Coordinates of C-alpha atoms in Angstrom, one line a residue:
M28 CA 0.0 0.0 0.0
T29 CA 1.4 3.4 -1.0
A30 CA 1.8 6.3 1.3
I31 CA -1.1 8.2 -0.4
A32 CA -3.4 5.1 -0.1
R33 CA -2.5 4.8 3.6
I34 CA -3.3 8.5 4.2
R35 CA -6.7 8.1 2.4
A36 CA -7.5 4.9 4.4
R37 CA -6.7 6.7 7.6
G38 CA -8.9 9.6 6.5
L39 CA -11.8 7.4 5.7
L40 CA -11.4 5.5 9.0
A41 CA -11.4 8.8 10.9
T42 CA -14.4 10.0 9.0
G43 CA -16.3 6.8 9.6
S44 CA -15.5 6.9 13.3
S45 CA -16.6 10.4 13.7
V46 CA -19.9 9.7 11.9
L47 CA -20.5 6.7 14.1
I48 CA -19.8 8.6 17.3
T49 CA -22.0 11.5 16.1
L50 CA -24.8 9.1 15.2
C51 CA -24.7 7.5 18.6
G52 CA -24.7 10.9 20.3
L53 CA -27.7 11.9 18.1
V54 CA -29.7 8.8 19.1
L55 CA -28.8 9.3 22.8
I56 CA -29.7 13.0 22.8
T57 CA -33.0 12.3 21.0
F58 CA -33.9 9.6 23.6
L59 CA -33.1 11.9 26.5
I60 CA -35.1 14.7 25.0
G61 CA -38.1 12.4 25.1
R62 CA -37.6 11.7 28.8
V63 CA -36.8 15.2 30.1
M64 CA -39.5 17.2 28.2
P65 CA -42.4 18.3 30.5
I66 CA -44.8 16.3 28.4
D67 CA -46.3 13.0 29.6
P68 CA -47.0 10.8 26.5
T69 CA -49.3 8.6 28.6
I70 CA -51.7 11.6 29.1
A71 CA -51.7 12.1 25.3
I72 CA -52.7 8.5 24.8
A73 CA -55.0 7.9 27.7
G74 CA -56.5 11.4 28.0
D75 CA -56.4 14.1 30.6
H76 CA -59.2 12.5 32.7
A77 CA -58.1 8.9 32.5
P78 CA -58.2 6.9 35.8
A79 CA -54.9 6.2 37.5
D80 CA -54.9 2.5 36.8
V81 CA -55.4 3.2 33.0
I82 CA -52.4 5.6 33.1
A83 CA -50.3 3.1 34.9
K84 CA -51.3 0.4 32.3
V85 CA -50.3 2.7 29.5
R86 CA -47.0 3.6 31.2
S87 CA -46.3 -0.1 31.6
D88 CA -47.1 -0.8 27.9
L89 CA -44.8 1.9 26.8
G90 CA -42.0 0.7 29.1
L91 CA -41.8 4.0 30.9
D92 CA -42.0 2.4 34.3
R93 CA -38.6 0.7 33.7
P94 CA -35.1 2.0 34.6
L95 CA -33.7 4.5 32.2
P96 CA -30.9 2.2 30.8
V97 CA -33.5 -0.4 30.1
Q98 CA -35.7 2.1 28.3
F99 CA -32.8 3.2 26.2
G100 CA -32.0 -0.4 25.3
I101 CA -35.6 -1.0 24.2
Y102 CA -35.5 2.3 22.2
L103 CA -32.2 1.3 20.5
W104 CA -33.5 -2.2 19.7
N105 CA -36.7 -0.8 18.1
L106 CA -34.7 1.8 16.2
L107 CA -32.4 -0.9 14.7
H108 CA -35.5 -2.7 13.5
G109 CA -37.0 0.5 11.9
D110 CA -39.6 0.9 14.6
L111 CA -40.1 4.5 15.8
G112 CA -43.4 3.8 17.5
R113 CA -46.9 4.9 16.5
S114 CA -48.2 8.4 16.2
V115 CA -51.0 9.3 18.6
M116 CA -52.1 12.1 16.2
T117 CA -52.4 10.1 13.0
S118 CA -52.7 6.5 14.4
N119 CA -50.1 5.5 11.8
T120 CA -46.6 4.3 12.4
V121 CA -44.1 7.2 12.7
V122 CA -42.1 5.6 9.8
A123 CA -45.1 5.7 7.5
D124 CA -45.8 9.3 8.5
I125 CA -42.2 10.3 7.8
L126 CA -42.3 8.6 4.4
H127 CA -45.5 10.5 3.6
F128 CA -44.4 14.0 4.8
F129 CA -40.6 14.1 4.3
P130 CA -40.7 14.2 0.4
A131 CA -42.7 17.5 0.6
T132 CA -39.9 19.0 2.8
I133 CA -37.2 17.7 0.4
E134 CA -39.1 19.2 -2.6
L135 CA -39.3 22.6 -0.9
A136 CA -35.7 22.6 0.4
T137 CA -34.3 21.5 -2.9
S138 CA -36.2 24.1 -4.9
A139 CA -35.0 26.8 -2.4
I140 CA -31.3 25.7 -2.6
L141 CA -31.4 25.7 -6.4
V142 CA -32.7 29.2 -6.5
A143 CA -30.3 30.3 -3.7
V144 CA -27.3 29.0 -5.6
A145 CA -28.4 30.3 -9.0
V146 CA -28.8 33.8 -7.6
G147 CA -26.5 33.9 -4.6
V148 CA -23.3 32.7 -6.1
P149 CA -23.2 35.1 -9.1
L150 CA -24.3 37.9 -6.8
G151 CA -21.4 37.1 -4.4
V152 CA -18.9 37.0 -7.2
W153 CA -20.2 40.3 -8.6
A154 CA -20.0 42.0 -5.2
A155 CA -16.4 40.8 -4.7
V156 CA -15.4 42.0 -8.2
R157 CA -17.0 45.4 -7.6
R158 CA -15.8 45.7 -4.0
G159 CA -16.4 49.1 -2.4
T160 CA -18.9 50.3 -5.1
G161 CA -22.6 50.9 -4.8
V162 CA -23.2 47.4 -6.1
D163 CA -21.2 45.9 -3.3
H164 CA -22.9 48.0 -0.7
A165 CA -26.4 47.1 -2.1
V166 CA -25.5 43.3 -2.1
R167 CA -24.3 43.5 1.5
V168 CA -27.5 45.3 2.6
F169 CA -29.5 42.6 0.7
C170 CA -27.6 39.9 2.6
L171 CA -27.9 41.6 6.0
T172 CA -31.7 41.9 5.5
G173 CA -32.0 38.3 4.6
Q174 CA -30.1 37.2 7.7
S175 CA -31.8 39.7 10.1
V176 CA -35.5 39.5 9.3
P177 CA -37.2 36.5 10.9
I178 CA -38.2 34.0 8.3
F179 CA -41.8 33.8 9.6
L180 CA -42.1 37.5 9.1
L181 CA -40.8 37.2 5.5
G182 CA -43.4 34.5 4.9
L183 CA -46.3 36.5 6.3
L184 CA -45.2 39.6 4.3
A185 CA -45.0 37.5 1.1
L186 CA -48.5 36.1 1.7
L187 CA -49.8 39.6 2.4
V188 CA -48.3 41.2 -0.7
F189 CA -48.4 38.4 -3.4
Y190 CA -51.5 36.5 -2.2
A191 CA -53.8 39.0 -0.4
K192 CA -53.0 42.2 -2.3
L193 CA -51.7 41.3 -5.7
G194 CA -53.3 37.9 -6.1
W195 CA -50.3 36.5 -7.9
A196 CA -49.9 33.5 -5.6
P197 CA -52.5 30.8 -5.1
G198 CA -52.2 30.8 -1.3
T199 CA -51.1 28.3 1.3
G200 CA -50.9 24.5 0.9
R201 CA -49.1 22.3 -1.5
Q202 CA -51.9 22.0 -4.2
D203 CA -55.4 23.1 -4.9
V204 CA -58.3 21.1 -3.5
M205 CA -59.5 20.2 -7.0
F206 CA -56.2 18.4 -7.8
E207 CA -55.9 16.4 -4.5
G208 CA -55.6 12.7 -5.2
D209 CA -55.3 13.2 -9.0
V210 CA -51.6 12.6 -9.2
P211 CA -50.4 9.0 -8.3
V212 CA -47.8 9.0 -5.6
V213 CA -44.5 7.5 -7.0
T214 CA -41.7 9.5 -5.5
G215 CA -43.6 11.7 -3.1
L216 CA -42.3 14.8 -4.9
L217 CA -45.5 16.3 -6.3
T218 CA -43.8 18.1 -9.2
V219 CA -42.0 15.0 -10.3
D220 CA -45.0 12.8 -9.9
A221 CA -47.1 15.2 -12.0
V222 CA -44.5 15.0 -14.8
L223 CA -44.5 11.2 -14.5
A224 CA -48.3 11.2 -14.7
D225 CA -48.2 13.6 -17.7
D226 CA -50.6 15.8 -15.8
W227 CA -49.5 19.3 -16.8
D228 CA -52.4 21.1 -15.1
A229 CA -51.4 19.5 -11.8
L230 CA -47.8 20.4 -12.4
H231 CA -48.7 24.0 -13.0
D232 CA -50.7 24.1 -9.8
A233 CA -47.9 22.5 -7.8
L234 CA -45.3 24.9 -9.1
A235 CA -47.6 27.9 -8.4
H236 CA -48.0 26.7 -4.8
L237 CA -44.2 26.0 -4.5
V238 CA -42.9 29.4 -5.8
L239 CA -43.7 31.6 -2.8
P240 CA -42.5 29.3 0.1
A241 CA -39.5 28.3 -1.9
A242 CA -38.6 31.9 -2.7
V243 CA -38.9 32.9 1.0
L244 CA -36.7 30.0 2.1
A245 CA -34.3 30.7 -0.8
Y246 CA -33.9 34.3 0.3
F247 CA -33.1 33.2 3.8
S248 CA -30.3 30.9 2.6
M249 CA -29.2 33.1 -0.3
A250 CA -28.0 35.7 2.1
T251 CA -25.5 33.2 3.6
I252 CA -24.4 31.8 0.2
T253 CA -23.8 35.3 -1.2
R254 CA -21.9 36.5 1.8
M255 CA -19.6 33.4 1.9
T256 CA -19.1 33.6 -1.9
R257 CA -18.1 37.2 -1.6
A258 CA -15.6 36.5 1.2
F259 CA -14.0 33.6 -0.6
M260 CA -13.7 35.6 -3.8
L261 CA -12.1 38.5 -2.1
D262 CA -9.4 36.2 -0.7
A263 CA -8.9 34.6 -4.1
L264 CA -8.7 37.9 -6.0
R265 CA -5.8 39.0 -3.7
D266 CA -3.7 36.0 -4.5
E267 CA -0.6 36.3 -6.7
Y268 CA -1.8 33.9 -9.4
I269 CA -4.7 36.2 -10.1
T270 CA -2.2 39.1 -10.5
T271 CA -0.1 37.0 -12.8
A272 CA -3.1 36.0 -14.9
R273 CA -4.1 39.6 -15.3
A274 CA -0.6 40.6 -16.2
K275 CA -0.6 38.0 -19.0
G276 CA -3.6 39.8 -20.5
L277 CA -6.2 37.1 -19.9
P278 CA -9.8 38.2 -20.4
A279 CA -11.4 39.5 -17.2
M280 CA -14.2 37.0 -17.2
R281 CA -11.8 34.1 -17.6
V282 CA -9.7 35.4 -14.7
I283 CA -12.8 35.8 -12.5
W284 CA -14.7 32.6 -13.3
R285 CA -12.0 30.1 -14.3
H286 CA -9.1 31.0 -12.0
A287 CA -10.6 32.8 -9.0
F288 CA -14.0 31.1 -8.8
G289 CA -12.5 27.7 -9.8
N290 CA -10.2 28.0 -6.8
I291 CA -13.0 28.7 -4.3
A292 CA -15.5 26.2 -5.7
V293 CA -14.3 23.4 -3.5
R294 CA -14.8 25.5 -0.3
L295 CA -18.3 26.4 -1.5
V296 CA -19.3 22.8 -1.6
T297 CA -19.2 22.5 2.2
V298 CA -21.1 25.8 2.5
L299 CA -23.8 24.7 0.1
A300 CA -24.2 21.2 1.7
L301 CA -24.5 22.7 5.2
T302 CA -26.9 25.4 3.9
Y303 CA -29.1 22.7 2.3
A304 CA -29.1 20.8 5.6
G305 CA -30.1 23.9 7.3
L306 CA -33.0 24.3 4.9
L307 CA -34.3 20.9 5.8
E308 CA -34.1 21.9 9.4
G309 CA -35.3 25.5 9.0
A310 CA -38.2 24.6 6.8
V311 CA -40.2 24.0 10.0
V312 CA -41.2 27.7 10.3
T313 CA -41.8 28.1 6.6
E314 CA -44.0 25.1 6.4
T315 CA -46.0 26.3 9.3
V316 CA -46.6 29.7 7.8
F317 CA -47.6 28.4 4.4
S318 CA -49.4 25.3 5.7
W319 CA -47.0 23.2 3.7
P320 CA -47.6 19.5 4.5
G321 CA -44.0 18.6 5.2
L322 CA -42.0 17.2 8.0
G323 CA -41.7 20.6 9.6
Q324 CA -45.4 21.1 10.0
Y325 CA -45.8 17.5 11.1
L326 CA -43.2 18.1 13.8
T327 CA -44.9 21.3 15.0
V328 CA -48.4 19.8 15.2
S329 CA -47.0 16.7 16.9
L330 CA -45.2 18.8 19.5
L331 CA -48.4 20.8 20.2
S332 CA -50.3 17.5 20.5
A333 CA -47.7 16.0 22.9
D334 CA -47.2 13.2 20.3
M335 CA -43.6 12.3 21.5
N336 CA -43.1 9.3 19.2
A337 CA -43.7 11.6 16.2
V338 CA -41.6 14.4 17.6
L339 CA -38.6 12.2 18.4
G340 CA -38.9 10.4 15.0
A341 CA -39.0 13.6 13.0
T342 CA -36.1 15.1 15.1
L343 CA -34.0 12.0 14.5
V344 CA -34.7 12.1 10.7
I345 CA -33.7 15.8 10.5
G346 CA -30.5 15.2 12.5
F347 CA -29.6 12.1 10.5
S348 CA -30.1 14.1 7.2
Y349 CA -27.9 16.8 8.6
L350 CA -25.2 14.2 9.4
L351 CA -25.5 12.6 5.9
L352 CA -25.2 15.9 4.1
N353 CA -22.2 16.9 6.2
L354 CA -20.5 13.6 5.4
A355 CA -21.3 14.0 1.7
A356 CA -19.8 17.4 1.7
D357 CA -16.6 16.1 3.5
M358 CA -16.2 13.3 1.0
L359 CA -16.8 15.6 -2.0
Y360 CA -14.3 18.0 -0.6
R361 CA -11.7 15.3 -0.4
L362 CA -12.5 14.1 -3.9
L363 CA -12.3 17.6 -5.4
D364 CA -9.2 18.7 -3.5
P365 CA -6.4 16.1 -3.1
R366 CA -4.7 18.3 -0.6
A367 CA -7.5 17.6 1.9
Q368 CA -6.6 13.8 2.1

């Protein structure tokens, strides 16, 4: 085995170990959250006025009367077998609910990150190239506003302007009532399923409902992407190889996009992956404002209903998604930049 291969093997081993430790910590923290929160799941199941013997029976059935290490062992055993319990709110298994609601969150977050990257990256590059000008100041104010204004306020303002006042947006929800149940569920992504079903009216309706929440969520993440792109580009434009490229008389666009941006693209990968993970997590507020039937709204309603199995299951899925995206970013970083081995 060559020295480079040994270095890569050690890097992969270290990455795998850190992922395993993080995953174990995530499971443990999720379990402890369910035990320390001031919500009694037995009350949610049995009812507020249930007799003491009924509550005791429910606690015994749930295993809550056993020592904490035993409860954790049961929780871990069920988790390894794909059992997250049953939701009190929907009467379905939590796994079935997650498979139903999570695609809507993925569709919303993916649409938002695509818009954020398409607008935020060129905007950050432009601001760095025009540093100190009015364009740069305007972009910085734009980013500051996106990071300062609460996302729920942006959502409410968007609904007020584009739905209530101008009538451009169709309102809240994921689709109009007249299209509900028309598109066969294949992937769970409504826009994709509408294309697969060749139902262009349903696709138009789905896109119309998607635009406003995706734009609000995209603006929230676009501010971060633009700011980080600008900072990376400013560092790159000060390097000596950029001065050399300009001295050779290379076209300005080639210097900016091929040499400077090409050098920061690897670092942007990590930023974009973490931003996307943040969208999956931060979509909770946006989905609540726009009544978007995703995992965020499911988590919020479950928390208000004291449905702890659903809350813990949704929290675990979001945390696991964050971990996977972080791992993917790390692996892609190592693949694109051999110096990071």
